[in-house]
CSV table of C-alpha atoms and ligand atoms in Angstrom, one decimal:
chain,number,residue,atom,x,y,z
Z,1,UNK,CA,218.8,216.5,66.4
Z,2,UNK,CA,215.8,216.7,68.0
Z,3,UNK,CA,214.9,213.8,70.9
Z,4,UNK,CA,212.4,211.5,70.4
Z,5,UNK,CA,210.7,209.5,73.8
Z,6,UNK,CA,208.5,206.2,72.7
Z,7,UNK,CA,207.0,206.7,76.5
Z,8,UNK,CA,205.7,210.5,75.6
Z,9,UNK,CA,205.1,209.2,71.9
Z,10,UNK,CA,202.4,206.6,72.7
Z,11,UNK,CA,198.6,206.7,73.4
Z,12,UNK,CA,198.8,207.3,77.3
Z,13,UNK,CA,196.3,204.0,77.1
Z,14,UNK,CA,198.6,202.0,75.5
Z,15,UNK,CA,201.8,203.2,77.9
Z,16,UNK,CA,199.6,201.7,80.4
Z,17,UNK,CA,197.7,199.1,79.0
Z,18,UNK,CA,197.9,195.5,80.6
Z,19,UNK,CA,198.0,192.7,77.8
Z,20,UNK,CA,196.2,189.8,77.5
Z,21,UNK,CA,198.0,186.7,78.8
Z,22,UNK,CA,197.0,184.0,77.4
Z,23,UNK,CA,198.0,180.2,78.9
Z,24,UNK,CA,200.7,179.9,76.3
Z,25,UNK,CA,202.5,183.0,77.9
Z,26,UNK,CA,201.4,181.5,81.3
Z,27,UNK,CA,203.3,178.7,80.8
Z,28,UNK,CA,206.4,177.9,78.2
Z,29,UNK,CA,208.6,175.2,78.5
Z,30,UNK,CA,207.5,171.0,78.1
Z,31,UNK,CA,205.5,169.3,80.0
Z,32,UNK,CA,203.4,165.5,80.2
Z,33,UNK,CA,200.0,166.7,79.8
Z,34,UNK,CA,198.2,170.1,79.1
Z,35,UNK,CA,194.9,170.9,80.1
Z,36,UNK,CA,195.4,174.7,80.2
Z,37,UNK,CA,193.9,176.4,77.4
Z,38,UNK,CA,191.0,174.5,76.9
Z,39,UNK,CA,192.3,172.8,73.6
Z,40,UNK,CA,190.8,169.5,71.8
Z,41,UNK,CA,193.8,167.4,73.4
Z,42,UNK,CA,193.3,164.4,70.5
Z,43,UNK,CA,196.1,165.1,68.3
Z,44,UNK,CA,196.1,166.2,65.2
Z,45,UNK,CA,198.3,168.4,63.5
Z,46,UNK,CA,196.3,171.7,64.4
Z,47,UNK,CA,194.8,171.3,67.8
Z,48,UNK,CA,197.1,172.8,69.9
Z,49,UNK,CA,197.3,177.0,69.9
Z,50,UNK,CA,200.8,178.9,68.1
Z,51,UNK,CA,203.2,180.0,70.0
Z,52,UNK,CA,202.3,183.3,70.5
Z,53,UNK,CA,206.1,184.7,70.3
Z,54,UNK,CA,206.6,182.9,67.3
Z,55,UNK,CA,210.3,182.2,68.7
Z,56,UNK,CA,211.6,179.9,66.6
Z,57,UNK,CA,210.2,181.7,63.5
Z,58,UNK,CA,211.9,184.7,64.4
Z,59,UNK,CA,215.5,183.3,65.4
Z,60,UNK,CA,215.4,181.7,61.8
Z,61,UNK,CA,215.0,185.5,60.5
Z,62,UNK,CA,217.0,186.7,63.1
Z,63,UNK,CA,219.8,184.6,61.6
Z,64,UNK,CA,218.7,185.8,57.9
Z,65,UNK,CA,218.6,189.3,58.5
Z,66,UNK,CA,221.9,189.3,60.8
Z,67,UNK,CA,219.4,191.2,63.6
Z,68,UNK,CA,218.9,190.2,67.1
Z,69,UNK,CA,215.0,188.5,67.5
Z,70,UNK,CA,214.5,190.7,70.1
Z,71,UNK,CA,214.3,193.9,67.7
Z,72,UNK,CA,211.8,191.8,65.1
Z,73,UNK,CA,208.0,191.8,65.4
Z,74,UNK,CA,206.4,189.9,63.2
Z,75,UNK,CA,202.7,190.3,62.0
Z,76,UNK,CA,199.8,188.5,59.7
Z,77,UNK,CA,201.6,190.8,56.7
Z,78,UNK,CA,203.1,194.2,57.0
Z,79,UNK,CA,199.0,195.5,57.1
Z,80,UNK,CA,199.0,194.1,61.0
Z,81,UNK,CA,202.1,196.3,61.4
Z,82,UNK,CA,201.1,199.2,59.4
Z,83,UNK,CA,197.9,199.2,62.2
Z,84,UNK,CA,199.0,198.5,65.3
Z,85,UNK,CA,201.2,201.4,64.7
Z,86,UNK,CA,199.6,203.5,63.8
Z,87,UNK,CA,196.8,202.5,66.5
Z,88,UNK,CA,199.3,202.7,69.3
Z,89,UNK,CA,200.5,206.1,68.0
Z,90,UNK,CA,197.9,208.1,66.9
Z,91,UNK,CA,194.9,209.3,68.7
Z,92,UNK,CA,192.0,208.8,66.7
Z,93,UNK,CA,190.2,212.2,65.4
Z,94,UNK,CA,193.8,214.7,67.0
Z,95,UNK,CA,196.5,212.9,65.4
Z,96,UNK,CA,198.0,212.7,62.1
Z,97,UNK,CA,200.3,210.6,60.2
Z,98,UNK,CA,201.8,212.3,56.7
Z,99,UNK,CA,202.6,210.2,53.7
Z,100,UNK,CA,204.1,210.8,50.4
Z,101,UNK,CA,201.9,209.6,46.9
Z,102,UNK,CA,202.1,208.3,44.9
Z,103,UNK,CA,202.5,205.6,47.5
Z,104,UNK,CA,201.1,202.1,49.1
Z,105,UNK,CA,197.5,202.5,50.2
Z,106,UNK,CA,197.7,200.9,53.3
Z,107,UNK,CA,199.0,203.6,55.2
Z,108,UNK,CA,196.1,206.0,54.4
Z,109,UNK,CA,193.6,203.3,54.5
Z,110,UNK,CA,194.5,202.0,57.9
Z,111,UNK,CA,194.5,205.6,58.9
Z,112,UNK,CA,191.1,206.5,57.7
Z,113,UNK,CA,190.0,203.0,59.2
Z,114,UNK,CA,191.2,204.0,62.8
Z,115,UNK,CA,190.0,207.9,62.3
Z,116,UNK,CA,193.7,209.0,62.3
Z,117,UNK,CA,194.5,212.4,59.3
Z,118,UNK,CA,196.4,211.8,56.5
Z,119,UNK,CA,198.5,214.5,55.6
Z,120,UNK,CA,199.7,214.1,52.2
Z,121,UNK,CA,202.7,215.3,50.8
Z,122,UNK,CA,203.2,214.3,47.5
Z,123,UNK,CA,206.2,213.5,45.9
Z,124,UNK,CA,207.6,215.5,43.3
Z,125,UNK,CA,207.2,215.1,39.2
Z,126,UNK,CA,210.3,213.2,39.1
Z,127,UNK,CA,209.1,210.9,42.2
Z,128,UNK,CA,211.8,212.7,44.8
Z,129,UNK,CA,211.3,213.3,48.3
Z,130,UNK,CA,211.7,216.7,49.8
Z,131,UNK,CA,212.8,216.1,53.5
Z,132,UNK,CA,212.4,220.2,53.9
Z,133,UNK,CA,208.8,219.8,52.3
Z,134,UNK,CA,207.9,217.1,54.7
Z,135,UNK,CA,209.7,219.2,57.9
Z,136,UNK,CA,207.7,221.7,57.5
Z,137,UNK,CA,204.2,219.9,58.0
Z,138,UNK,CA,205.6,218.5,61.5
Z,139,UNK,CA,203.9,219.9,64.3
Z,140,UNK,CA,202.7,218.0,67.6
Z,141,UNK,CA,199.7,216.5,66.5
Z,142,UNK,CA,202.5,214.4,63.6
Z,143,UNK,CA,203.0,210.8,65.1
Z,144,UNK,CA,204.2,208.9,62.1
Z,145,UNK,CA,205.5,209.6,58.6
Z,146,UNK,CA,205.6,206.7,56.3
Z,147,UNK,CA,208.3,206.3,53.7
Z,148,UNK,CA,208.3,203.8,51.4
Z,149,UNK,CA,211.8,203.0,49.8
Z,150,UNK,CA,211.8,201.5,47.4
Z,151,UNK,CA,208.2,203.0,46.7
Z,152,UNK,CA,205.1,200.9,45.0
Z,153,UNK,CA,204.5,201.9,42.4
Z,154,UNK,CA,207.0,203.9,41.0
Z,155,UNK,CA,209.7,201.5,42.2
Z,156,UNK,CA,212.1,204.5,43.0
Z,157,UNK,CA,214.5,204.4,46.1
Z,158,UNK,CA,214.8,207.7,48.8
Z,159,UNK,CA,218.4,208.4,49.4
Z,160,UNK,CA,219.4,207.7,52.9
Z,161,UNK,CA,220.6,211.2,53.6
Z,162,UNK,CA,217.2,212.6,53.2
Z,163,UNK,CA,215.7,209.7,55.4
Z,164,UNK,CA,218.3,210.3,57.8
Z,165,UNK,CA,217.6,214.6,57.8
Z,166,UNK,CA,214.0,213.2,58.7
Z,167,UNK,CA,214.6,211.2,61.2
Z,168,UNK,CA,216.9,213.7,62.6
Z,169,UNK,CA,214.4,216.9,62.7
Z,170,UNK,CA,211.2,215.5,62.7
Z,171,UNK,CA,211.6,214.5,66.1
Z,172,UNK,CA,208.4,211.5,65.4
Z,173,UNK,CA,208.2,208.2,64.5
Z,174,UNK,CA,209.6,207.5,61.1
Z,175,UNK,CA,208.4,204.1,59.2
Z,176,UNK,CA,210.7,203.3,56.4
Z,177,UNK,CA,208.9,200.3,54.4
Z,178,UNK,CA,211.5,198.4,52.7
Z,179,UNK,CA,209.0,195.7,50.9
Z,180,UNK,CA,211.4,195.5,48.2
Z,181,UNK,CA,214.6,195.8,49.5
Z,182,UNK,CA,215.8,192.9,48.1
Z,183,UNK,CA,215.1,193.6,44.6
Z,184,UNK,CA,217.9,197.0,45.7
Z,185,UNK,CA,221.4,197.8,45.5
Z,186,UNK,CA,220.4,200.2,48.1
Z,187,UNK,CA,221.0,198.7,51.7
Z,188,UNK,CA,218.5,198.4,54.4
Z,189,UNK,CA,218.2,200.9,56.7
Z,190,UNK,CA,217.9,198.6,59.6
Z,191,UNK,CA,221.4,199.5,60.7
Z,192,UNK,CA,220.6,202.6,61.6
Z,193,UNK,CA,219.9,201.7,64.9
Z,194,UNK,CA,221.0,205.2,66.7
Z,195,UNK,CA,217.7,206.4,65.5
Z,196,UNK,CA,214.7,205.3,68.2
Z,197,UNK,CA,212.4,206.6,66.3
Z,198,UNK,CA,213.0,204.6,62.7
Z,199,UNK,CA,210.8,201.8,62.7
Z,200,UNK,CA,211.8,199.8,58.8
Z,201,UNK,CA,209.1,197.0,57.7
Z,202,UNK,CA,209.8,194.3,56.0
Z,203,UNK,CA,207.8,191.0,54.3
Z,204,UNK,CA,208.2,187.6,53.8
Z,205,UNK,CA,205.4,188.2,50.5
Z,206,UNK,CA,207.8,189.8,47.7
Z,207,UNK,CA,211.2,188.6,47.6
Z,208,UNK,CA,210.9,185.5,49.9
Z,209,UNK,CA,207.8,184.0,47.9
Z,210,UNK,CA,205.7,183.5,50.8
Z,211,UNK,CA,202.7,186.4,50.1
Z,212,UNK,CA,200.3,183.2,51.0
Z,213,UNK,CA,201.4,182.5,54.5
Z,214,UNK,CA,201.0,186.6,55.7
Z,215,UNK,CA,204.0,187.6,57.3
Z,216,UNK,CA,205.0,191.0,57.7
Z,217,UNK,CA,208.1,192.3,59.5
Z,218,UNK,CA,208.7,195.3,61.8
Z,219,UNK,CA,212.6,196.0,62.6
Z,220,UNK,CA,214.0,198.3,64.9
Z,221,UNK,CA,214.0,200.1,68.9
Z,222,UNK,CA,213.1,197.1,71.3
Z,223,UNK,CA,211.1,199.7,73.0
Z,224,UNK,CA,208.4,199.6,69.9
Z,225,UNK,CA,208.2,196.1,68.9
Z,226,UNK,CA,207.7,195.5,72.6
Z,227,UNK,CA,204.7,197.8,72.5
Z,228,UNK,CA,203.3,196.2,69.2
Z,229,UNK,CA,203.7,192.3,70.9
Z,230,UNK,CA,201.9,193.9,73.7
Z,231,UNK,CA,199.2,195.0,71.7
Z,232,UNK,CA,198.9,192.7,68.8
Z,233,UNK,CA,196.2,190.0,68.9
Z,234,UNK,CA,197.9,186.5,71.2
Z,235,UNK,CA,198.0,184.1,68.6
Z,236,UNK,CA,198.8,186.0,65.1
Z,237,UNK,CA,200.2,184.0,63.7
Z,238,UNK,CA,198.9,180.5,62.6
Z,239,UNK,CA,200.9,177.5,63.4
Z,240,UNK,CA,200.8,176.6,59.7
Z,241,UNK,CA,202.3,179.4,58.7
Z,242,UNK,CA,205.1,179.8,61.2
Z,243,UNK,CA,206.2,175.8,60.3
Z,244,UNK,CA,205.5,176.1,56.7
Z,245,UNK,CA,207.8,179.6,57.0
Z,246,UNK,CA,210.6,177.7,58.8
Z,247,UNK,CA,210.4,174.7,56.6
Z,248,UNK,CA,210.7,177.6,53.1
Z,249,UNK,CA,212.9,179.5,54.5
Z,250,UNK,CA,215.7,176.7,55.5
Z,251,UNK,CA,215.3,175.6,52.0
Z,252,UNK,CA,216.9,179.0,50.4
Z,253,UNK,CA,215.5,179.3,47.5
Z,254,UNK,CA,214.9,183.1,47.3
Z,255,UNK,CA,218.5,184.5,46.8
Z,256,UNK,CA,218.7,182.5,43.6
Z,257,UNK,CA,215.1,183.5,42.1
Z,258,UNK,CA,215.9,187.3,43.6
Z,259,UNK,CA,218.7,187.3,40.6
Z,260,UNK,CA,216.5,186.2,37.9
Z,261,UNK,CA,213.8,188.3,38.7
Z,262,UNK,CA,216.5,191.2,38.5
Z,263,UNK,CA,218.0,190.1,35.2
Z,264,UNK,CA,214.8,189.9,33.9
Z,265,UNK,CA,213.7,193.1,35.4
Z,266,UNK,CA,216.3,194.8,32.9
Z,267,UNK,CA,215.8,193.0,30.2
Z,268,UNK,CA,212.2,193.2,30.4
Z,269,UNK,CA,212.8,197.1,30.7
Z,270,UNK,CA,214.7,197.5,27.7
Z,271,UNK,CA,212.8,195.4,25.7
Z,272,UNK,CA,209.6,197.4,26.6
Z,273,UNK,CA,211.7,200.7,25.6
Z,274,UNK,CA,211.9,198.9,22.0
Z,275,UNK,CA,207.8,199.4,21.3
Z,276,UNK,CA,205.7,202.5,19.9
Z,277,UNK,CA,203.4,202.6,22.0
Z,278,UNK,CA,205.7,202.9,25.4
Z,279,UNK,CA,206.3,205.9,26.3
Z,280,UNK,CA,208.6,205.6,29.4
Z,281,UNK,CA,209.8,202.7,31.5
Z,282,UNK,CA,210.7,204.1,35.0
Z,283,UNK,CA,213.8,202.8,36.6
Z,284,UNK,CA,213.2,200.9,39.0
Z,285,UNK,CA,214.7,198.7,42.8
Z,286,UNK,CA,211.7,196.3,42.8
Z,287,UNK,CA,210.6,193.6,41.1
Z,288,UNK,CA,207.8,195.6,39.1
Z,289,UNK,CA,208.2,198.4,36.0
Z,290,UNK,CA,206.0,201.3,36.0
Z,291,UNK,CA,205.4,201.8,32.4
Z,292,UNK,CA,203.9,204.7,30.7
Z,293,UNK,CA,202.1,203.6,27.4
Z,294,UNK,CA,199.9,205.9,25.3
Z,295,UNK,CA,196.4,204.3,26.1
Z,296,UNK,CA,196.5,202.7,29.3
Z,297,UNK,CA,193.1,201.8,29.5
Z,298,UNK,CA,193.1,200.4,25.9
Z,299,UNK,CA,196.2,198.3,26.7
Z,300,UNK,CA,195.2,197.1,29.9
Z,301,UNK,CA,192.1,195.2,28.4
Z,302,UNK,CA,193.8,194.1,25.4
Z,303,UNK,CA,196.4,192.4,27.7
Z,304,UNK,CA,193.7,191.5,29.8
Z,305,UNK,CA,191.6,190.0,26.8
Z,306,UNK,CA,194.9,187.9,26.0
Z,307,UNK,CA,195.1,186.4,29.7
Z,308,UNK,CA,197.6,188.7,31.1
Z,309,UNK,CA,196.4,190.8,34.1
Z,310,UNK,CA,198.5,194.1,35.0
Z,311,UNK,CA,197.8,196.7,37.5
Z,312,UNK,CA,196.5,200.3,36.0
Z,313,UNK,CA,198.1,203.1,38.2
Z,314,UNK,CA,197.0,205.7,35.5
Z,315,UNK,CA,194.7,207.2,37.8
Z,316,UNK,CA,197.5,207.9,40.3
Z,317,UNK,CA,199.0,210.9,41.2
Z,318,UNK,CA,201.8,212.2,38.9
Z,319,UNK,CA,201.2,208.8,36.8
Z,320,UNK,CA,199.4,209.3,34.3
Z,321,UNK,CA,199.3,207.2,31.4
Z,322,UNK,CA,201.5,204.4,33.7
Z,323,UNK,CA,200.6,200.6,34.1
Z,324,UNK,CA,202.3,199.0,36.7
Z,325,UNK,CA,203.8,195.2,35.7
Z,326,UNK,CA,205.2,192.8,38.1
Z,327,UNK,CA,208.2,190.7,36.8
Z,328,UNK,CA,207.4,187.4,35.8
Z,329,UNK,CA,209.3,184.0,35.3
Z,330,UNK,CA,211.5,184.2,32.2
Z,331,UNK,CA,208.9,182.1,30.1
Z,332,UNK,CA,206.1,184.3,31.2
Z,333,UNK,CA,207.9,187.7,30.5
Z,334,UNK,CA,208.7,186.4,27.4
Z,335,UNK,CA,205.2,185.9,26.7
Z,336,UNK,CA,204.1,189.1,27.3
Z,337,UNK,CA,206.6,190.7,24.8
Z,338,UNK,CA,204.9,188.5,22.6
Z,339,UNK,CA,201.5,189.7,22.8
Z,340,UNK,CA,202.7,193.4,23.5
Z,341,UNK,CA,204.2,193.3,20.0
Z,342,UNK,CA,201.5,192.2,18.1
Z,343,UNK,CA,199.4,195.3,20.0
Z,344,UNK,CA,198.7,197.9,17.3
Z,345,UNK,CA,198.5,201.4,18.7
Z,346,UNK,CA,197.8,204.1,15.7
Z,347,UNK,CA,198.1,207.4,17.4
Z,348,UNK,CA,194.8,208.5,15.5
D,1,PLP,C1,203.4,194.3,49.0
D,1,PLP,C2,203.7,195.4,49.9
D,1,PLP,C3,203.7,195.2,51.3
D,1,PLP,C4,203.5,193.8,51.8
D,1,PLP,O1,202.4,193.6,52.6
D,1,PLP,P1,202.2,192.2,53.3
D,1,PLP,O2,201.0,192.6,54.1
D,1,PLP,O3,203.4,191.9,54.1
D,1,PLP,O4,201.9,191.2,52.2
D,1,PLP,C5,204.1,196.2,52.2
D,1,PLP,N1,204.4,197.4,51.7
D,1,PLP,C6,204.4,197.6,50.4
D,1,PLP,C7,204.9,199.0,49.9
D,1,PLP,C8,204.0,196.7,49.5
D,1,PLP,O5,204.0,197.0,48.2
């Protein structure tokens, strides 16, 4: 097993850097009046700043996710995680992270934004990840491989023994984004907590229903998610979203609408198997089928001419032909079957 430091990991900038402090770290606790942070002090329900920590947010998620508050960082969506890690790992123009595509774009996109390599190694024909193939492009100037598990968009899982033979020999900073863990009989990865160097995001925008309010989770070592609150901008996270995320998330309603999406999810799939024009249906842990049809640009606007917007991944590596479709409420699945099997493909 090779060892893994954060201290010798990050930016020697960031090791050292001094946050900004702002009053509401300067003072917490009640008091009578404040006149510290230069706020409009008539109330209303917005005048007064967030609290930066977003306690209370976090022990309701500590309490979901059965993991102490003190390993969660929480950011405006996964996208603030995805680059303040890679910003306090990666020195722009020398570093590199390495990521697997067909994958999210955020990783190489918030890469490219901050000047940092992307190494690709793509996964293979049948969506696999090698851990050997990925090994081998480790060398010092590797700060962060991203796995995503299970993957958008071909809604595959990664096995956990060749996550685990990753984080073991790599010896770097291993992100395992677990977006759509929920929609998985796979478990999270979180547990794994021997491992300093796994870092697994999470979001409150897929399975919990809350993609409007933007939060985004990172789990793991309290040594990182120190250094991302250290470096994330004070007040992240607006006040609306961190009551209006307590209020949802007390009310429960996720574990219920998590089995529907899944029951639809294979119905849906077999039901797509049944028309000419499909092709393939790709198994799949999230809430979203990759489907391969004969004329994926053809389709796309017929369904698109019949008010029913999917996403084309045809253009992706090793998906050709493939458009990806998000699973929708029973009634709304059920309308797309409808117009899918009045669509005439002739194979001229
Ligand atoms: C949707 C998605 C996210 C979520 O991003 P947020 O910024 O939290 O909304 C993260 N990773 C993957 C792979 C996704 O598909």
């Amino acid at each position: 097993m090779k060892s893994f430091s954060v201290e010798a990991a990050l930016r020697p900038h960031i090791r050292s850097l001094k946050p900004y402090s702002s009053a509401r770290h300067e003072f917490t606790g009640e008091a009578r009046i404040y006149l510290d942070a230069n706020e409009n002090p008539f109330k209303e329900s917005f005048n007064r700043y967030p609290d930066p920590d977003q306690q209370e947010l976090k022990t309701l998620i500590s309490k979901i996710k059965n993991i102490e508050a003190k390993r969660i960082f929480t950011g405006n969506g996964s996208d603030e995680a995805i680059d303040l890690l890679i910003r306090a790992f990666c020195e722009p123009g020398v570093d590199h992270i390495i990521t697997t595509p067909p994958t999210y774009g955020m990783y190489k996109v918030c890469a490219a934004i901050n000047n940092v390599k992307n190494i690709e190694m793509p996964l293979s024909k049948d969506f696999s990840v090698s851990a050997d193939e990925i090994l081998k492009q480790v060398n010092s100037f590797t700060k962060i491989i991203f796995l995503c598990s299970p993957n958008n968009p071909t809604g595959n899982s990664i096995p956990s023994e060749v996550i685990i033979q990753i984080l073991k020999q790599s010896g770097v900073l291993v992100v395992v984004d677990e977006a759509y863990i929920d929609f998985s009989a796979h478990k999270s990865l979180v547990t794994l907590r021997e491992y300093k160097n796994l870092i697994i995001l999470q979001t409150l925008s897929k399975a919990y229903g809350l993609a409007g309010l933007r939060i985004g989770l990172a789990l793991g070592a309290e040594e990182i998610i120190s250094t991302l609150n250290r470096i994330k901008p004070p007040y992240n996270i607006s006040s609306a979203s961190q009551a209006e995320a307590i209020k949802l998330l007390c009310k429960n309603r996720w574990q219920e609408q998590i089995a529907v999406i899944i029951s639809e999810r294979e119905k849906l799939k077999y039901e797509l198997t049944t028309l000419n024009f499909v092709k393939k249906v790709f198994p799949s842990d999230a809430n979203f089928l990759l489907t391969q049809v004969s004329e994926p640009k053809a389709c796309y606007q017929y369904l698109k001419a019949n008010g029913i917007i999917v996403r084309d991944r045809s253009e992706e590596m090793h998906c050709s032909g493939c458009l990806r479709i998000s699973i929708g409420t029973p009634d709304e699945n059920h309308q797309l079957m409808k117009v899918l099997r009045d669509y005439k493909y002739s194979a001229a």
